[in-house]
Amino acid sequence: MARVLVIEDEPGIAMVLREVLREEGHNVITVPNGVSGLERLRRAPVPEIVLVDLVMPRMNGRAVVEAMRSDPMLQDIPVIIITGSLPCAENLPPEGSYQAFISKPFDLTDVLETVHSLLDSRYSSSTVAGSYLPLHGT
């Protein structure tokens, strides 16, 4: 299946996401902050999708997404934003720079459906830029 990068500073959430995605056959790497996430993104093999927490120490999710979109090697990777709070507009990356938004607590079935939908879109078209799937946890 796909290479998935999870950038999440809460170890319990990172572990749950890693395990459920692995059960689906994905190759999952987890890192605890945005700095580590960007370092991992810039090494081969490049992930096919990224799940990134919005609020993290060292480098937040907005900065990660902005760095990805300014890098030609990373700009087309689908991004799912994950957050435990409703962010104000200045904390969110620009609309169109990420493909889905998931609020914590989230339903794992919804996470899997979103990941699979974005991966299917990526493989069936040359780009997913501009698509946006708001998804709020239950």
PDB file of C-alpha atoms in Angstrom:
ATOM      1  CA  MET A   1       0.000   0.000   0.000  1.00  0.00           C
ATOM      2  CA  ALA A   2       1.153   3.571   0.663  1.00  0.00           C
ATOM      3  CA  ARG A   3       3.981   5.242   2.565  1.00  0.00           C
ATOM      4  CA  VAL A   4       2.385   7.406   5.270  1.00  0.00           C
ATOM      5  CA  LEU A   5       4.106   9.995   7.467  1.00  0.00           C
ATOM      6  CA  VAL A   6       2.385  10.914  10.738  1.00  0.00           C
ATOM      7  CA  ILE A   7       3.712  14.089  12.381  1.00  0.00           C
ATOM      8  CA  GLU A   8       2.145  14.082  15.858  1.00  0.00           C
ATOM      9  CA  ASP A   9       3.569  15.166  19.217  1.00  0.00           C
ATOM     10  CA  GLU A  10       1.133  13.161  21.365  1.00  0.00           C
ATOM     11  CA  PRO A  11       2.641   9.642  21.612  1.00  0.00           C
ATOM     12  CA  GLY A  12      -0.694   7.909  22.241  1.00  0.00           C
ATOM     13  CA  ILE A  13      -2.346   9.429  19.185  1.00  0.00           C
ATOM     14  CA  ALA A  14       0.720   8.746  17.031  1.00  0.00           C
ATOM     15  CA  MET A  15       0.709   5.102  18.156  1.00  0.00           C
ATOM     16  CA  VAL A  16      -3.001   4.616  17.426  1.00  0.00           C
ATOM     17  CA  LEU A  17      -2.692   6.177  13.968  1.00  0.00           C
ATOM     18  CA  ARG A  18       0.403   4.102  13.217  1.00  0.00           C
ATOM     19  CA  GLU A  19      -1.245   0.835  14.253  1.00  0.00           C
ATOM     20  CA  VAL A  20      -4.562   1.371  12.450  1.00  0.00           C
ATOM     21  CA  LEU A  21      -2.817   2.448   9.247  1.00  0.00           C
ATOM     22  CA  ARG A  22      -0.424  -0.510   9.442  1.00  0.00           C
ATOM     23  CA  GLU A  23      -3.381  -2.861   9.858  1.00  0.00           C
ATOM     24  CA  GLU A  24      -4.592  -1.492   6.508  1.00  0.00           C
ATOM     25  CA  GLY A  25      -1.257  -2.447   4.957  1.00  0.00           C
ATOM     26  CA  HIS A  26       0.387   0.975   4.894  1.00  0.00           C
ATOM     27  CA  ASN A  27       4.049   1.588   5.669  1.00  0.00           C
ATOM     28  CA  VAL A  28       3.841   4.169   8.476  1.00  0.00           C
ATOM     29  CA  ILE A  29       6.536   6.376   9.963  1.00  0.00           C
ATOM     30  CA  THR A  30       5.786   8.602  12.960  1.00  0.00           C
ATOM     31  CA  VAL A  31       7.786  11.617  14.107  1.00  0.00           C
ATOM     32  CA  PRO A  32       7.105  13.862  17.145  1.00  0.00           C
ATOM     33  CA  ASN A  33       7.440  17.356  15.657  1.00  0.00           C
ATOM     34  CA  GLY A  34       7.548  19.422  12.499  1.00  0.00           C
ATOM     35  CA  VAL A  35      11.344  19.696  12.359  1.00  0.00           C
ATOM     36  CA  SER A  36      11.688  15.897  12.369  1.00  0.00           C
ATOM     37  CA  GLY A  37       8.812  15.687   9.907  1.00  0.00           C
ATOM     38  CA  LEU A  38      10.501  17.938   7.348  1.00  0.00           C
ATOM     39  CA  GLU A  39      13.786  16.085   7.782  1.00  0.00           C
ATOM     40  CA  ARG A  40      11.991  12.804   7.070  1.00  0.00           C
ATOM     41  CA  LEU A  41      10.070  14.262   4.121  1.00  0.00           C
ATOM     42  CA  ARG A  42      13.313  15.266   2.439  1.00  0.00           C
ATOM     43  CA  ARG A  43      14.723  11.708   2.522  1.00  0.00           C
ATOM     44  CA  ALA A  44      13.848   8.923   0.104  1.00  0.00           C
ATOM     45  CA  PRO A  45      11.493   7.255  -0.112  1.00  0.00           C
ATOM     46  CA  VAL A  46       9.155  10.232   0.072  1.00  0.00           C
ATOM     47  CA  PRO A  47       5.786   9.560   1.782  1.00  0.00           C
ATOM     48  CA  GLU A  48       2.691   9.416  -0.397  1.00  0.00           C
ATOM     49  CA  ILE A  49       0.500  11.149   2.201  1.00  0.00           C
ATOM     50  CA  VAL A  50       1.127  13.162   5.388  1.00  0.00           C
ATOM     51  CA  LEU A  51      -1.000  13.476   8.517  1.00  0.00           C
ATOM     52  CA  VAL A  52       0.195  16.466  10.549  1.00  0.00           C
ATOM     53  CA  ASP A  53      -0.893  17.842  13.909  1.00  0.00           C
ATOM     54  CA  LEU A  54      -1.496  21.568  13.813  1.00  0.00           C
ATOM     55  CA  VAL A  55      -0.193  22.442  17.295  1.00  0.00           C
ATOM     56  CA  MET A  56       3.263  21.037  18.090  1.00  0.00           C
ATOM     57  CA  PRO A  57       6.484  22.225  19.716  1.00  0.00           C
ATOM     58  CA  ARG A  58       9.517  23.329  17.656  1.00  0.00           C
ATOM     59  CA  MET A  59       7.558  23.679  14.381  1.00  0.00           C
ATOM     60  CA  ASN A  60       3.779  23.729  14.042  1.00  0.00           C
ATOM     61  CA  GLY A  61       1.706  22.092  11.336  1.00  0.00           C
ATOM     62  CA  ARG A  62       1.158  25.338   9.446  1.00  0.00           C
ATOM     63  CA  ALA A  63       4.927  25.804   9.046  1.00  0.00           C
ATOM     64  CA  VAL A  64       5.309  22.188   7.897  1.00  0.00           C
ATOM     65  CA  VAL A  65       2.611  22.569   5.230  1.00  0.00           C
ATOM     66  CA  GLU A  66       4.011  25.910   4.035  1.00  0.00           C
ATOM     67  CA  ALA A  67       7.500  24.371   3.734  1.00  0.00           C
ATOM     68  CA  MET A  68       6.067  21.419   1.813  1.00  0.00           C
ATOM     69  CA  ARG A  69       4.198  23.642  -0.632  1.00  0.00           C
ATOM     70  CA  SER A  70       7.322  25.707  -1.352  1.00  0.00           C
ATOM     71  CA  ASP A  71       9.416  22.596  -2.114  1.00  0.00           C
ATOM     72  CA  PRO A  72       8.927  21.201  -5.653  1.00  0.00           C
ATOM     73  CA  MET A  73       9.710  17.672  -4.426  1.00  0.00           C
ATOM     74  CA  LEU A  74       7.014  17.814  -1.716  1.00  0.00           C
ATOM     75  CA  GLN A  75       4.354  20.202  -3.023  1.00  0.00           C
ATOM     76  CA  ASP A  76       2.041  17.545  -4.480  1.00  0.00           C
ATOM     77  CA  ILE A  77       1.915  15.264  -1.428  1.00  0.00           C
ATOM     78  CA  PRO A  78      -1.613  15.213   0.061  1.00  0.00           C
ATOM     79  CA  VAL A  79      -1.835  16.593   3.609  1.00  0.00           C
ATOM     80  CA  ILE A  80      -4.392  15.874   6.320  1.00  0.00           C
ATOM     81  CA  ILE A  81      -4.389  18.420   9.165  1.00  0.00           C
ATOM     82  CA  ILE A  82      -5.202  16.971  12.600  1.00  0.00           C
ATOM     83  CA  THR A  83      -5.947  19.194  15.581  1.00  0.00           C
ATOM     84  CA  GLY A  84      -7.489  19.034  19.026  1.00  0.00           C
ATOM     85  CA  SER A  85      -8.806  22.583  18.924  1.00  0.00           C
ATOM     86  CA  LEU A  86     -10.633  24.749  16.467  1.00  0.00           C
ATOM     87  CA  PRO A  87      -7.839  26.917  15.121  1.00  0.00           C
ATOM     88  CA  CYS A  88      -8.182  30.551  14.223  1.00  0.00           C
ATOM     89  CA  ALA A  89      -7.574  31.422  10.590  1.00  0.00           C
ATOM     90  CA  GLU A  90      -4.015  32.666  11.141  1.00  0.00           C
ATOM     91  CA  ASN A  91      -2.969  29.272  12.581  1.00  0.00           C
ATOM     92  CA  LEU A  92      -4.262  27.289   9.606  1.00  0.00           C
ATOM     93  CA  PRO A  93      -2.204  26.857   6.467  1.00  0.00           C
ATOM     94  CA  PRO A  94      -3.727  28.643   3.463  1.00  0.00           C
ATOM     95  CA  GLU A  95      -6.833  26.944   2.070  1.00  0.00           C
ATOM     96  CA  GLY A  96      -5.893  24.718  -0.829  1.00  0.00           C
ATOM     97  CA  SER A  97      -2.511  23.828   0.696  1.00  0.00           C
ATOM     98  CA  TYR A  98      -4.008  20.848   2.533  1.00  0.00           C
ATOM     99  CA  GLN A  99      -6.659  18.387   1.466  1.00  0.00           C
ATOM    100  CA  ALA A 100      -8.503  17.483   4.675  1.00  0.00           C
ATOM    101  CA  PHE A 101      -9.016  18.724   8.223  1.00  0.00           C
ATOM    102  CA  ILE A 102      -9.790  16.301  11.056  1.00  0.00           C
ATOM    103  CA  SER A 103     -10.678  17.387  14.600  1.00  0.00           C
ATOM    104  CA  LYS A 104      -9.644  15.374  17.654  1.00  0.00           C
ATOM    105  CA  PRO A 105     -11.159  13.257  19.001  1.00  0.00           C
ATOM    106  CA  PHE A 106     -11.659  11.534  15.680  1.00  0.00           C
ATOM    107  CA  ASP A 107     -13.290   8.349  14.475  1.00  0.00           C
ATOM    108  CA  LEU A 108     -10.628   6.001  13.103  1.00  0.00           C
ATOM    109  CA  THR A 109     -12.988   4.841  10.360  1.00  0.00           C
ATOM    110  CA  ASP A 110     -13.259   8.450   9.160  1.00  0.00           C
ATOM    111  CA  VAL A 111      -9.468   8.813   9.217  1.00  0.00           C
ATOM    112  CA  LEU A 112      -9.032   5.653   7.133  1.00  0.00           C
ATOM    113  CA  GLU A 113     -11.718   6.705   4.658  1.00  0.00           C
ATOM    114  CA  THR A 114     -10.060  10.108   4.239  1.00  0.00           C
ATOM    115  CA  VAL A 115      -6.596   8.587   3.760  1.00  0.00           C
ATOM    116  CA  HIS A 116      -7.895   6.093   1.199  1.00  0.00           C
ATOM    117  CA  SER A 117      -9.921   8.751  -0.630  1.00  0.00           C
ATOM    118  CA  LEU A 118      -6.917  11.060  -0.956  1.00  0.00           C
ATOM    119  CA  LEU A 119      -4.636   8.230  -2.036  1.00  0.00           C
ATOM    120  CA  ASP A 120      -7.188   7.122  -4.635  1.00  0.00           C
ATOM    121  CA  SER A 121      -7.419  10.721  -5.899  1.00  0.00           C
ATOM    122  CA  ARG A 122      -3.658  10.998  -6.055  1.00  0.00           C
ATOM    123  CA  TYR A 123      -3.311   7.844  -8.097  1.00  0.00           C
ATOM    124  CA  SER A 124      -6.231   8.633 -10.408  1.00  0.00           C
ATOM    125  CA  SER A 125      -5.154  12.193 -11.266  1.00  0.00           C
ATOM    126  CA  SER A 126      -1.918  14.084 -11.630  1.00  0.00           C
ATOM    127  CA  THR A 127      -2.661  16.360  -8.687  1.00  0.00           C
ATOM    128  CA  VAL A 128      -4.977  16.742  -5.720  1.00  0.00           C
ATOM    129  CA  ALA A 129      -4.238  20.418  -5.179  1.00  0.00           C
ATOM    130  CA  GLY A 130      -7.345  22.435  -4.632  1.00  0.00           C
ATOM    131  CA  SER A 131      -9.473  19.605  -3.283  1.00  0.00           C
ATOM    132  CA  TYR A 132     -10.530  20.026   0.321  1.00  0.00           C
ATOM    133  CA  LEU A 133     -12.375  17.626   2.596  1.00  0.00           C
ATOM    134  CA  PRO A 134     -13.450  19.129   5.926  1.00  0.00           C
ATOM    135  CA  LEU A 135     -13.950  16.322   8.431  1.00  0.00           C
ATOM    136  CA  HIS A 136     -14.775  16.864  12.063  1.00  0.00           C
ATOM    137  CA  GLY A 137     -14.352  14.197  14.734  1.00  0.00           C
ATOM    138  CA  THR A 138     -17.185  12.828  16.749  1.00  0.00           C
TER     139      THR A 138
END
